[in-house]
Tab-separated table of C-alpha atoms in Angstrom:
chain	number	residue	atom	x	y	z
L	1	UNK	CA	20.499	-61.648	-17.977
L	2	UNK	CA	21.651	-59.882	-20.727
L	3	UNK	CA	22.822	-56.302	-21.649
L	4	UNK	CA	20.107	-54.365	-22.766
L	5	UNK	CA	19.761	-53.062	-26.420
L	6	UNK	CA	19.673	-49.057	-25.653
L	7	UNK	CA	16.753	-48.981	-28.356
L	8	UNK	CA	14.111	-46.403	-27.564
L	9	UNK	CA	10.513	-47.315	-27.857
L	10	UNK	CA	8.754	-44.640	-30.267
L	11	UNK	CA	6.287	-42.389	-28.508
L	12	UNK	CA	2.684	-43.973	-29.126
L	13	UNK	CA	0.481	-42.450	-31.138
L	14	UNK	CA	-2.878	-41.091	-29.687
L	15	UNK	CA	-5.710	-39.116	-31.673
L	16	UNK	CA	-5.631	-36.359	-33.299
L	17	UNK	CA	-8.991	-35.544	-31.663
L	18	UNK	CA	-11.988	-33.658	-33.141
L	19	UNK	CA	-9.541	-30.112	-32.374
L	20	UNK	CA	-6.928	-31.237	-34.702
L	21	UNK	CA	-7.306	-27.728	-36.847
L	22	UNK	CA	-7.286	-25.717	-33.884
L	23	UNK	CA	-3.331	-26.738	-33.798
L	24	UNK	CA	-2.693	-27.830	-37.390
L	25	UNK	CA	-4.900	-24.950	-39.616
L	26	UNK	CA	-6.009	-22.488	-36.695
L	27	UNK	CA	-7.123	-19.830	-39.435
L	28	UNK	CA	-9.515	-21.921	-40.551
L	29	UNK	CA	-11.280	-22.753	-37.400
L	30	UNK	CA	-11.400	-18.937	-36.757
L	31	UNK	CA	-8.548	-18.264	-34.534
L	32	UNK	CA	-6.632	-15.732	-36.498
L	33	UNK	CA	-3.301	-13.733	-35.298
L	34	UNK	CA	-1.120	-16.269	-33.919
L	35	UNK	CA	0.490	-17.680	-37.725
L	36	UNK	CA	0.053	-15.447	-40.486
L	37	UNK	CA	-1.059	-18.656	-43.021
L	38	UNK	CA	-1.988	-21.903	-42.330
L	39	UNK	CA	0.732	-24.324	-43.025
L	40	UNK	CA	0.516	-26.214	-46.300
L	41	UNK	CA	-2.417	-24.258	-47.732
L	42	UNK	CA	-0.509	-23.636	-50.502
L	43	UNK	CA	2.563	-26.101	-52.277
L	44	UNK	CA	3.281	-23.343	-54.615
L	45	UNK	CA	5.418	-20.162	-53.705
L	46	UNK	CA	5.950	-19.012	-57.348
L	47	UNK	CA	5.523	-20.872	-60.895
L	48	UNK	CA	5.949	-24.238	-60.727
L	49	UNK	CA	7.336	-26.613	-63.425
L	50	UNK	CA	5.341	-29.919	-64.879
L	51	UNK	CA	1.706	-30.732	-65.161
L	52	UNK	CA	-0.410	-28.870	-62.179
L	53	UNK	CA	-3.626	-30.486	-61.556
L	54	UNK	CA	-5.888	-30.688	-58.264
L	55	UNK	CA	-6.574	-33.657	-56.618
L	56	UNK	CA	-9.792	-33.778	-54.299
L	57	UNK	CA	-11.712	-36.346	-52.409
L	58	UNK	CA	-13.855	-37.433	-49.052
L	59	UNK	CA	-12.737	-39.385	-46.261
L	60	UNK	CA	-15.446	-42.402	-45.603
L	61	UNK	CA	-16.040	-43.787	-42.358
L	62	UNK	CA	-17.661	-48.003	-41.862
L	63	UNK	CA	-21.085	-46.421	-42.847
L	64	UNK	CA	-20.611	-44.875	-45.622
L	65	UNK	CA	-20.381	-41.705	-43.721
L	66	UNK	CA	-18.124	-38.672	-44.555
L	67	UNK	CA	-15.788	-37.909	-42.111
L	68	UNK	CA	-16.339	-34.143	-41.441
L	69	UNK	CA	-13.096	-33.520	-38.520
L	70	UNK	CA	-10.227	-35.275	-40.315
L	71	UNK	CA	-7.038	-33.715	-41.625
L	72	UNK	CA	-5.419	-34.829	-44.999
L	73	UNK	CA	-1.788	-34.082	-45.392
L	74	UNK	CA	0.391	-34.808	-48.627
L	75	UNK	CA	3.551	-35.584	-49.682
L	76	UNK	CA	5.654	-35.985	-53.073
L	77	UNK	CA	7.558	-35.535	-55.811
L	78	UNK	CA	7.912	-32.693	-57.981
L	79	UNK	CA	6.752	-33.362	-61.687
L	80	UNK	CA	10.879	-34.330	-62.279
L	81	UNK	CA	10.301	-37.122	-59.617
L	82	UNK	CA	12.632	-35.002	-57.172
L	83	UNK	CA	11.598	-34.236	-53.726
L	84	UNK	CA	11.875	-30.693	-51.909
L	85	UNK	CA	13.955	-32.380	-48.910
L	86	UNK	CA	17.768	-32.358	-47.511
L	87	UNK	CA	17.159	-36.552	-47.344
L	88	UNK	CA	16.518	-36.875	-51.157
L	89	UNK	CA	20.796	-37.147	-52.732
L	90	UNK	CA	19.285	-36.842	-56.164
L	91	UNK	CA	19.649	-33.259	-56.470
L	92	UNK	CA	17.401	-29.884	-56.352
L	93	UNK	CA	13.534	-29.801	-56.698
L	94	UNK	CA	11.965	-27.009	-58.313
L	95	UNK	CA	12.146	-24.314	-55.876
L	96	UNK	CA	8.621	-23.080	-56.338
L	97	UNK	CA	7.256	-26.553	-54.790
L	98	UNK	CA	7.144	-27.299	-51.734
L	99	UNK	CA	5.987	-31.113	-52.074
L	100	UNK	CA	3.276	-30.850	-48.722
L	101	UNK	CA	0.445	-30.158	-48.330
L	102	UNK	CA	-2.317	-29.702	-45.454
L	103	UNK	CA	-5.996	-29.970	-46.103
L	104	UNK	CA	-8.990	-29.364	-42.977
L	105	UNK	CA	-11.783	-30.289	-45.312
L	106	UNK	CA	-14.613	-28.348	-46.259
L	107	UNK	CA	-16.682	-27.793	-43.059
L	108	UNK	CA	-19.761	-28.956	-44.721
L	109	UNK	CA	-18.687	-31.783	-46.605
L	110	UNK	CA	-15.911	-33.037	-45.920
L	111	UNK	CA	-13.513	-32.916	-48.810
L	112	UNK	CA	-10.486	-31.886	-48.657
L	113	UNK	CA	-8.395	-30.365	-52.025
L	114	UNK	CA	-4.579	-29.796	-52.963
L	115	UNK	CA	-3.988	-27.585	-55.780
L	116	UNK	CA	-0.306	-29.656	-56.867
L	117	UNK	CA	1.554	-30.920	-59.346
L	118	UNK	CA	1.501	-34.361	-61.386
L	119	UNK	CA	4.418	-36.144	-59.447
L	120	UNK	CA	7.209	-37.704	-61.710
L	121	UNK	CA	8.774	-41.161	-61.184
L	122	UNK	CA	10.872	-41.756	-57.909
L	123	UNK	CA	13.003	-45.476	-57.358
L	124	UNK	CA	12.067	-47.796	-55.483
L	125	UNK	CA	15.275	-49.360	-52.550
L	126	UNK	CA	16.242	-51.553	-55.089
L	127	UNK	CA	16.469	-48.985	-58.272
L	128	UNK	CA	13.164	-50.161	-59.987
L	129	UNK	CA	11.177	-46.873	-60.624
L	130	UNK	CA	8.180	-46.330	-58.750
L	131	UNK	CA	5.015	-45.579	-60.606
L	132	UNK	CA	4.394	-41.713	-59.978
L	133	UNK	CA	2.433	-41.353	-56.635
L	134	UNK	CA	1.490	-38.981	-53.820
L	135	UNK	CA	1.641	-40.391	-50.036
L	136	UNK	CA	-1.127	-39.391	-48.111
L	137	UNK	CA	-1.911	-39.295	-44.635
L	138	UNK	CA	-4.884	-39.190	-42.821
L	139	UNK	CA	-5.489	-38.441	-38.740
L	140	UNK	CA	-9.199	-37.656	-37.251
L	141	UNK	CA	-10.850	-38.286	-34.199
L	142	UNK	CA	-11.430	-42.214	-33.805
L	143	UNK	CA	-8.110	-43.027	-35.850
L	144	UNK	CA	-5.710	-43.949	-33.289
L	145	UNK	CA	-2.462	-44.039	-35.026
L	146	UNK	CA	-2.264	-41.566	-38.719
L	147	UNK	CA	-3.079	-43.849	-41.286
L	148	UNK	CA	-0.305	-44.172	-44.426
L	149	UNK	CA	-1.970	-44.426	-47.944
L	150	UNK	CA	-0.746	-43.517	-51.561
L	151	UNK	CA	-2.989	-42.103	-54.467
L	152	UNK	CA	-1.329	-43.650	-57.844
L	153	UNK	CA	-2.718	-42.246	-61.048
L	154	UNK	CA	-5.520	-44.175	-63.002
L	155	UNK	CA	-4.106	-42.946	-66.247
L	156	UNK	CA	-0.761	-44.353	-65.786
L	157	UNK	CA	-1.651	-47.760	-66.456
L	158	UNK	CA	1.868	-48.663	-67.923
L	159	UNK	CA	3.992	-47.341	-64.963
L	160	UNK	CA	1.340	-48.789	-62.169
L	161	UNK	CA	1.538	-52.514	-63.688
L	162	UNK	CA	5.031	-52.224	-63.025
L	163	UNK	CA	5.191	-50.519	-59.732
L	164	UNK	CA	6.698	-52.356	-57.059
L	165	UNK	CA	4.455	-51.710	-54.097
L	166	UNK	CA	1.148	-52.099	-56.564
L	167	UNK	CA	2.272	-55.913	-57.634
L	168	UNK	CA	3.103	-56.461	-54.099
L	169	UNK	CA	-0.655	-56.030	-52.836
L	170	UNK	CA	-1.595	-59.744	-52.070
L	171	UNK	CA	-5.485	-58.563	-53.512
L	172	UNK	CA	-4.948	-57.212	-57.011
L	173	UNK	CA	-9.054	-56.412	-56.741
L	174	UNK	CA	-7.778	-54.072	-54.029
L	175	UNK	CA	-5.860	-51.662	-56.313
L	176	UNK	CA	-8.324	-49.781	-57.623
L	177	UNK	CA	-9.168	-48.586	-53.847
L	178	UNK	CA	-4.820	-46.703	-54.710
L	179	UNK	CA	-6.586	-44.871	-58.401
L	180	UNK	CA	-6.718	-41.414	-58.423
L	181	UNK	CA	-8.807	-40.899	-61.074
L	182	UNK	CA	-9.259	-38.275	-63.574
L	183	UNK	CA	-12.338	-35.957	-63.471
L	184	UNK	CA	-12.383	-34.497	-67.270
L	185	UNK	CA	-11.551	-30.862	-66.134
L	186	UNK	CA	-7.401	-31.623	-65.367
L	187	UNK	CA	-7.671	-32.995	-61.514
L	188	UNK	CA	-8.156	-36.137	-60.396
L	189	UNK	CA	-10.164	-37.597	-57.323
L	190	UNK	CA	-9.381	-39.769	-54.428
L	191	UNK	CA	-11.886	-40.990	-51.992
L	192	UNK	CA	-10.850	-42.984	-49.049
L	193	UNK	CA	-12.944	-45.305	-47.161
L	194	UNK	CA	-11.700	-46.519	-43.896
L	195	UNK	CA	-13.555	-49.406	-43.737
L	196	UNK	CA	-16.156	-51.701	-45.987
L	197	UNK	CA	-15.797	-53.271	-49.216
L	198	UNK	CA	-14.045	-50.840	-50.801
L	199	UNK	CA	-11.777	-50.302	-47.735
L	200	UNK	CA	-8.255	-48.238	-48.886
L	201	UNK	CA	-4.973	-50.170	-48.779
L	202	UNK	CA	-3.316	-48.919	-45.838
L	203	UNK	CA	0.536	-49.029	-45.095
L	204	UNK	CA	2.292	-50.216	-42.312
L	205	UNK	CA	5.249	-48.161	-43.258
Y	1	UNK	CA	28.368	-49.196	-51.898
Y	2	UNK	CA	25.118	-47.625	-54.183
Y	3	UNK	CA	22.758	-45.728	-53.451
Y	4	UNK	CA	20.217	-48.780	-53.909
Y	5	UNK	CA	22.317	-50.408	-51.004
Y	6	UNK	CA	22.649	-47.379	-48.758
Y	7	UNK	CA	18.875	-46.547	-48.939
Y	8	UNK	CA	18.338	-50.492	-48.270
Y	9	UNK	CA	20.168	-50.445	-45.288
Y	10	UNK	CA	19.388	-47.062	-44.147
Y	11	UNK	CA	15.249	-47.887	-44.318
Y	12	UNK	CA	13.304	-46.936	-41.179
Y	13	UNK	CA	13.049	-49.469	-38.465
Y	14	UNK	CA	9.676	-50.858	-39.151
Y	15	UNK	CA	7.190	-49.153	-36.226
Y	16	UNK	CA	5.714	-51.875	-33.105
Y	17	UNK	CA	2.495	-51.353	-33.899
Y	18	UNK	CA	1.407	-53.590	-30.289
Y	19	UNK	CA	3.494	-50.852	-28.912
Y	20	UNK	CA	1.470	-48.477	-30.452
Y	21	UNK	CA	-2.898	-48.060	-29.664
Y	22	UNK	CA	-5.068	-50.615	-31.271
Y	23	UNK	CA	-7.030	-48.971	-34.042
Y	24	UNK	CA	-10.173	-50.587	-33.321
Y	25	UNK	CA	-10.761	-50.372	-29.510
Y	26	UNK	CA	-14.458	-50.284	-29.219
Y	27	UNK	CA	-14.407	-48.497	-25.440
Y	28	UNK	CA	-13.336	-45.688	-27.625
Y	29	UNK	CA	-16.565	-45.571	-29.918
Y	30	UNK	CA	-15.457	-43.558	-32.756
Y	31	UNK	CA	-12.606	-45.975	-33.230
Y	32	UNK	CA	-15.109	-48.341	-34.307
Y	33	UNK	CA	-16.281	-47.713	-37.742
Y	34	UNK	CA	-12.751	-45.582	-38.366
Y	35	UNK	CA	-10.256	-48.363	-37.698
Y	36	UNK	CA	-9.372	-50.379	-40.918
Y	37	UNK	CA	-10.255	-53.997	-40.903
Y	38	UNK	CA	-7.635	-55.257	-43.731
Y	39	UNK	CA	-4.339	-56.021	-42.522
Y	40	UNK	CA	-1.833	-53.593	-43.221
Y	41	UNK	CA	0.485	-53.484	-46.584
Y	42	UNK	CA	4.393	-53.776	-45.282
Y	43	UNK	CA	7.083	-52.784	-47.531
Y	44	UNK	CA	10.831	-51.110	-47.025
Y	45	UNK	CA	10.728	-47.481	-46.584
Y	46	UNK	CA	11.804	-45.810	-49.846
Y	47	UNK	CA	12.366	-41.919	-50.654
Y	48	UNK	CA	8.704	-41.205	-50.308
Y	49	UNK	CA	8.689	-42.095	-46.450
Y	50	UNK	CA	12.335	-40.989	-46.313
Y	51	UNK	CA	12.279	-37.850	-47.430
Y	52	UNK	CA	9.596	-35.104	-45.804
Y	53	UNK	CA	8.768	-31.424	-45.507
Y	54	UNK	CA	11.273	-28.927	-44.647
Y	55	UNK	CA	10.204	-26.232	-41.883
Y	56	UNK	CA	13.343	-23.654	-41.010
Y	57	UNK	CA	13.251	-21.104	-37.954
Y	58	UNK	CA	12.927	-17.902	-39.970
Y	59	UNK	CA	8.987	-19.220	-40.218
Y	60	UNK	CA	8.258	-18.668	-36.411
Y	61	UNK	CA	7.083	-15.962	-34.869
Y	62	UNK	CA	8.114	-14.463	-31.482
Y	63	UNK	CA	5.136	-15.487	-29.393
Y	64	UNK	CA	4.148	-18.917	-31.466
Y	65	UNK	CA	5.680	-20.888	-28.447
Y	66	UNK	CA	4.166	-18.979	-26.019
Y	67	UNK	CA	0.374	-19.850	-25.556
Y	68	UNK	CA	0.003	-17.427	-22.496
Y	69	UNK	CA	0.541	-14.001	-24.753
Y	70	UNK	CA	-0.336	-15.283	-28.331
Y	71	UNK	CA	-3.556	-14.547	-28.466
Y	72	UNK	CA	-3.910	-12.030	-25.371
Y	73	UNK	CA	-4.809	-8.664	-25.786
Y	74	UNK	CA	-2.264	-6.181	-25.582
Y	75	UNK	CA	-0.980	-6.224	-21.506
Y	76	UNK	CA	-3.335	-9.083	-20.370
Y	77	UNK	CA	-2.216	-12.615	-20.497
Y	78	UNK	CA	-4.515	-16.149	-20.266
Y	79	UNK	CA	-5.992	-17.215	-17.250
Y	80	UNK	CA	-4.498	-20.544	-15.750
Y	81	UNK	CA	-1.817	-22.027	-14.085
Y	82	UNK	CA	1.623	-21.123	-15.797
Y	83	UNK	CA	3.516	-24.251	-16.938
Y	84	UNK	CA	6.589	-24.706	-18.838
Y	85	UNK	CA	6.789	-27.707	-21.127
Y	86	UNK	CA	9.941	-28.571	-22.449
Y	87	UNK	CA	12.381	-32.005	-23.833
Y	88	UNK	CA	13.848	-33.418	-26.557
Y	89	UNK	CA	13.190	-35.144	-29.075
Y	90	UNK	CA	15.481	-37.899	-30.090
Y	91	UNK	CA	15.488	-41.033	-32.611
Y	92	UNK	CA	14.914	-44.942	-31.295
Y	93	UNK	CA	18.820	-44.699	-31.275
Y	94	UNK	CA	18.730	-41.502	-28.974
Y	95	UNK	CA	20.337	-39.001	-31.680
Y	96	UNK	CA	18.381	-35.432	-30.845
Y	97	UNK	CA	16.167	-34.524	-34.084
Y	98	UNK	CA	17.203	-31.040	-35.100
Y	99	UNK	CA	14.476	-28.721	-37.031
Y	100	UNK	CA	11.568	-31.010	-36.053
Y	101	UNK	CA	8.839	-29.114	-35.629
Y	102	UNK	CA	5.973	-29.241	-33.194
Y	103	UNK	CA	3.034	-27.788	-33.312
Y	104	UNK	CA	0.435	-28.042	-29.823
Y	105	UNK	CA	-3.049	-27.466	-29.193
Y	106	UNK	CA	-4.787	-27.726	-25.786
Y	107	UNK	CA	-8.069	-26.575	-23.907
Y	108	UNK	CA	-7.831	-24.003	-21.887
Y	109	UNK	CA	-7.327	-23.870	-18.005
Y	110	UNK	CA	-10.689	-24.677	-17.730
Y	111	UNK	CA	-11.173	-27.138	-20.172
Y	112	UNK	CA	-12.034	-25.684	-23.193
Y	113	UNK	CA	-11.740	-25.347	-26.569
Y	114	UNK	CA	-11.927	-22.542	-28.912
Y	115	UNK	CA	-13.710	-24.200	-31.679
Y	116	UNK	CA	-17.179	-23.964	-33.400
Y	117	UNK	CA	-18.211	-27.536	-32.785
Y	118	UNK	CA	-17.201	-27.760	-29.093
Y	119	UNK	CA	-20.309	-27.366	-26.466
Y	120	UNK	CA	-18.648	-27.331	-23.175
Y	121	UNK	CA	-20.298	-25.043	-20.765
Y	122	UNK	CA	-16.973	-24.175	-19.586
Y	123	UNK	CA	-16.136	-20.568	-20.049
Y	124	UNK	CA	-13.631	-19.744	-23.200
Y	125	UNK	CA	-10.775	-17.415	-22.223
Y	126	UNK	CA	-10.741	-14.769	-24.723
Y	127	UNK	CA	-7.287	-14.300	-24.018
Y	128	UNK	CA	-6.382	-17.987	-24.711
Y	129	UNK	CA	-6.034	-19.551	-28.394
Y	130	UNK	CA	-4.891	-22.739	-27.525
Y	131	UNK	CA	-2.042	-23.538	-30.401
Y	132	UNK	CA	1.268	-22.884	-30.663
Y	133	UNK	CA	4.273	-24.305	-32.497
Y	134	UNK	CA	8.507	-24.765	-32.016
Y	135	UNK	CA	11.229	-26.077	-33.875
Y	136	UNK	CA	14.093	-28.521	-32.103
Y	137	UNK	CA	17.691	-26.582	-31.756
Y	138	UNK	CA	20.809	-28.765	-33.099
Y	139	UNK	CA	20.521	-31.208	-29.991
Y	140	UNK	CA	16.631	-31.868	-30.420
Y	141	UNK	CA	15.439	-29.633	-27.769
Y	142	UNK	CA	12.170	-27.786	-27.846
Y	143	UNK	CA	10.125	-25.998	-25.315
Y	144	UNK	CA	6.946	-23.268	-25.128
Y	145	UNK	CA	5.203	-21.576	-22.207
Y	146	UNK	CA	1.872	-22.342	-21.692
Y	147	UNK	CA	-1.278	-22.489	-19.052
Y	148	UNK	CA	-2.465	-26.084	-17.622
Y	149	UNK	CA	-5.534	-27.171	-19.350
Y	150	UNK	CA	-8.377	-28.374	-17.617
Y	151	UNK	CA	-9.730	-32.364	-17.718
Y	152	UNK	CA	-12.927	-32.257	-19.910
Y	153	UNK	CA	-15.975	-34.517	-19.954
Y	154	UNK	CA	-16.977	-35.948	-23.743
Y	155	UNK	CA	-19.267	-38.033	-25.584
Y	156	UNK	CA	-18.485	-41.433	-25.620
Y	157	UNK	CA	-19.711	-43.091	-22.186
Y	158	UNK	CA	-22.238	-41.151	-20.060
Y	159	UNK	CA	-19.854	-39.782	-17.883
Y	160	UNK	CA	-16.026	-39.841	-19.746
Y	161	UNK	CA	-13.746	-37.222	-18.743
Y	162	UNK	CA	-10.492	-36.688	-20.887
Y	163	UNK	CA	-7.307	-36.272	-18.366
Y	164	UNK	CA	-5.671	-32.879	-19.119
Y	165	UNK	CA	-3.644	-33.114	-22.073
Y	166	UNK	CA	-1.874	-31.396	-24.730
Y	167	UNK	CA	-2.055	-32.432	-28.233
Y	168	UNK	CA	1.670	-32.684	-29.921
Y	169	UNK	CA	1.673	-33.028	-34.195
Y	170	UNK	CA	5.366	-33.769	-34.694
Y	171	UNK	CA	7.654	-33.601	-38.342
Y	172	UNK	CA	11.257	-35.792	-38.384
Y	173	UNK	CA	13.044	-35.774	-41.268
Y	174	UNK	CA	11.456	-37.905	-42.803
Y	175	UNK	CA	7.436	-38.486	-43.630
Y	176	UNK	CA	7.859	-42.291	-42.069
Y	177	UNK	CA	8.235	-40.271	-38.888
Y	178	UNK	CA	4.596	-37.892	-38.705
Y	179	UNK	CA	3.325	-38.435	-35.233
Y	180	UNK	CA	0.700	-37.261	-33.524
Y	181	UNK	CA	0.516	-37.995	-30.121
Y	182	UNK	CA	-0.907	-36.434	-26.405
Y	183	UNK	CA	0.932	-35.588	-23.335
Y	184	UNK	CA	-0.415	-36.153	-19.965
Y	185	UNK	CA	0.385	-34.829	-16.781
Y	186	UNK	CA	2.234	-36.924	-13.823
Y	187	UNK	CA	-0.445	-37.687	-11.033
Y	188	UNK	CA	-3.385	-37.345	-13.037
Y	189	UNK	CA	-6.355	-39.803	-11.612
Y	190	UNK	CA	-8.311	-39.749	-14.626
Y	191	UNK	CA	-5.599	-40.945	-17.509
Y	192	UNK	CA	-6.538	-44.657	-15.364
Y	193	UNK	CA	-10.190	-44.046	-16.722
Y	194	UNK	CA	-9.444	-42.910	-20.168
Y	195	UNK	CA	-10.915	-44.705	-22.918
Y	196	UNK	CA	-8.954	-43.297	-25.489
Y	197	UNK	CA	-5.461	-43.970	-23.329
Y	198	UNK	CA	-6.684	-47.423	-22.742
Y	199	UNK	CA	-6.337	-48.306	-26.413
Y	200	UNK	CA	-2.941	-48.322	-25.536
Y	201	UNK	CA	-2.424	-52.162	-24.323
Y	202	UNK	CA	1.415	-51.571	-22.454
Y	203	UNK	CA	1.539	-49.458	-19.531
Y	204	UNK	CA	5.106	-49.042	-20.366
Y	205	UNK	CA	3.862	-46.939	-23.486
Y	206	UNK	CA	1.549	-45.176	-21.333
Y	207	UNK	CA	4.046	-44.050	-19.083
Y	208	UNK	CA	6.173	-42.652	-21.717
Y	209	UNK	CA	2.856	-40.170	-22.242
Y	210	UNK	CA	2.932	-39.031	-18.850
Y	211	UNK	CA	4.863	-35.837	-18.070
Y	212	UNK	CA	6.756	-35.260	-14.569
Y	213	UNK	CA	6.811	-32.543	-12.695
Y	214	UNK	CA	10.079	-30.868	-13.026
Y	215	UNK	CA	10.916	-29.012	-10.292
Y	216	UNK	CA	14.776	-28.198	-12.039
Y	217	UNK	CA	13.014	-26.233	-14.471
Y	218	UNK	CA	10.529	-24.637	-12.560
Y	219	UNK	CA	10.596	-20.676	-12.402
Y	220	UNK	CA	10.266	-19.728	-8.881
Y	221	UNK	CA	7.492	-17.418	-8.293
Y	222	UNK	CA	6.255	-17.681	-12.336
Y	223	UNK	CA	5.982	-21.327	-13.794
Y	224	UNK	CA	6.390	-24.911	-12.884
Y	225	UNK	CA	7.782	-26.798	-15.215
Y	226	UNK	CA	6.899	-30.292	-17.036
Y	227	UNK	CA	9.214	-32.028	-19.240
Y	228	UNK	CA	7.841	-34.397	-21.889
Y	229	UNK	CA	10.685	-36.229	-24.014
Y	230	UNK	CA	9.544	-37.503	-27.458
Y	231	UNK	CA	10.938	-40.590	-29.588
Y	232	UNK	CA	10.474	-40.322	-33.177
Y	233	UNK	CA	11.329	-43.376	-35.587
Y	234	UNK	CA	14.975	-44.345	-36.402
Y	235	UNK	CA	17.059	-45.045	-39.466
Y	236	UNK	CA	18.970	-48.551	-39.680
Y	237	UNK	CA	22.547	-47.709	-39.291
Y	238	UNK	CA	25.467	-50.411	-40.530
Y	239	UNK	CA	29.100	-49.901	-40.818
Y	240	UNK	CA	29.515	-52.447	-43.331
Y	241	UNK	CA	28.648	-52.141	-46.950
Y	242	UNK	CA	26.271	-54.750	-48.561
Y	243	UNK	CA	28.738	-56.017	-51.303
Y	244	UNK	CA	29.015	-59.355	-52.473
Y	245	UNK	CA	31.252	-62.525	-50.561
Y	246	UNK	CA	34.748	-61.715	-51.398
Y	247	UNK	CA	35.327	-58.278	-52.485
């Protein structure tokens, strides 16, 4: 025998289920009253400072399929590389950005939209920096535990061949699947496919 | 020490992910063509998962952890049996999460959902919305007043039926930490039939799902009470600094 460790076991993750906006984005589904907004509709309360852009996409599912009941949320950097939290000792983010952000989807379609900022550059554990990047996360019905992703910028070719998560991807042909890239009218697009040939790099962080 | 050093040995624990469901568990169908088939990319937290969205009191409203009267008309209340679900959530080290927030959905008493796409002959409750939403006090406590929600049947087999649950969507401190997750309730026959449970491979970790009956808590003559306690990831901790041999 030996003592035991006294380390809890995280809760497991289950589904987020095909209801996930009823809890996450109720106004959307049609249940109005109960929260005045739906959280993270909007990551700007007042002007914000940097490059704003919008950054859209479609969740794919092993056929090719658009996934119609997920939830995208969004996290990052403001365009100074600082993020809006207590855990970043850096210093303040602009106060006008919140650095999250909640998207349903379009009902029809599928895609979900954030109207942000262009993150700046944030270091990496060991004080490289980081090539600028959002972290996305993705929960639906039929995704068992929220999947981690990041969209890097496809016009940042400079900072991504130097990032340190990028150049760790065993295949390089892979990156691509991690390019936001830019649509010609200031935003940028990032599909994610689940599965297939083009399957997103997923983290296990 | 720097701040390279702290954040290195401050990263989150890395997450069991046997522990955790399997993302492709085909008695779950949808799981199928939605689970990834690459392995997944491992790295050491860094700010990005570190650092996460901030969500303070002053945001809630008085009734947003009370599903009984938040939708209700004015005097009238939803139909069901009145439960109280409260706990704490607390790190893998046991530290209580302050200013987490939760936010819960759930069908209603019996067993459904107030949504377009949902096709359950069950009657809606038009005085039932189904969502509500808390933040943890200083120790990591939360809890909200709700009704019991009903078991369901779905489409997946010809004849699933979804225990009664209610969803939880969960914010730590940091992003490494976004769960979403489902509580069940103790003595429930049909969370041994679940598909969705079953991709879940330790009944350990299904257990820690599973809400008792709390009869402490209970209200006499108003609510019963259910407490579901919820571990979020944890931070390495070290009291040494990383410095070189010698110093």
């Amino acid at each position: 025998m030996v003592q035991p460790l006294d380390i809890l076991k995280e809760t497991s993750s289950q589904t987020a289920g095909p209801y996930v906006h009823i809890g996450c984005t109720p106004n959307i589904t049609g249940i109005h009253g109960i929260y005045d907004a739906d959280l993270g509709a909007s990551m700007k309360t007042g002007p914000v400072k940097g490059q704003e852009i919008t950054l859209t996409g479609t969740v794919y599912d092993g056929m090719g399929a658009a996934l119609k009941d997920a939830m995208v949320e969004i996290w990052q950097a403001d365009a100074a590389g600082i993020y809006p939290s207590a855990q970043d000792p850096r210093g303040s983010a602009d106060p006008n950005f919140t650095g999250w952000g909640r998207s349903a989807g379009d009902m029809q379609t599928g895609a979900y939209r954030f109207e942000t900022v262009k993150p700046g550059r944030v270091p990496f554990p060991d004080g490289r920096m980081q090539a600028p990047h959002v972290t996305f996360w993705i929960v639906a019905r039929g995704i068992n535990i929220g999947l981690h992703t990041r969209a890097y910028f496809a016009d940042e070719p400079e900072a991504n061949a130097e990032d340190p998560i990028l150049t760790r991807i065993e295949h390089q042909s892979r990156i691509p699947t991690l390019l936001a890239e830019p649509d010609g009218s200031g935003g940028y697009r990032f599909d994610i496919h689940l599965q297939g040939p083009n399957e997103t790099v997923f983290f296990d962080i | 020490m720097s701040n390279a050093d702290k954040a290195r040995a401050g990263g989150y624990i890395p997450r069991d992910r046997g522990w955790h469901p399997a993302p492709f568990h085909p008695p779950y169908k949808t799981s199928v063509k939605r689970a990834p088939q690459a392995a997944l990319l491992s790295f050491p937290s860094t700010l990005s998962e570190e650092t996460g969205p901030v969500f303070g009191h002053t945001m809630l409203g008085p009734l947003d952890n009370d599903l009984i009267l938040n939708f209700a008309a004015p005097g009238e209340a939803a139909i069901g049996p009145r439960i109280i679900v409260h706990g704490r959530v607390r790190d893998e080290a046991g530290r209580g999460v302050a200013g987490a927030l939760l936010e819960v959905w759930q069908a209603n008493a019996g067993g459904r959902y107030r949504h377009k796409k949902e096709s359950y002959l069950a009657a809606l409750d038009p005085n039932f919305g189904g969502c509500g939403r808390v933040i943890t006090d200083a120790d990591g406590r939360y809890e909200f007043r709700t009704v019991m929600p009903g078991p369901y049947p779905w489409p997946n087999g010809m004849n699933d039926w979804r225990p009664a649950h209610i969803h939880f969507s969960l914010f730590g401190a940091g992003f490494a930490q976004r769960l979403i997750t489902q509580m069940y309730f103790e003595g429930d026959p049909l969370i041994a039939h679940c598909p969705i449970i079953g991709s879940i491979s330790d009944p350990a970790a299904v257990g820690a799902l599973v809400a008792p009956l709390d009869m402490a808590r209970t209200v006499p003559m108003d609510a019963r009470a259910y407490k579901f306690d919820i571990t979020l990831r944890g931070r390495r901790q070290t009291a040494f600094e990383n410095r070189p041999e010698g110093l």
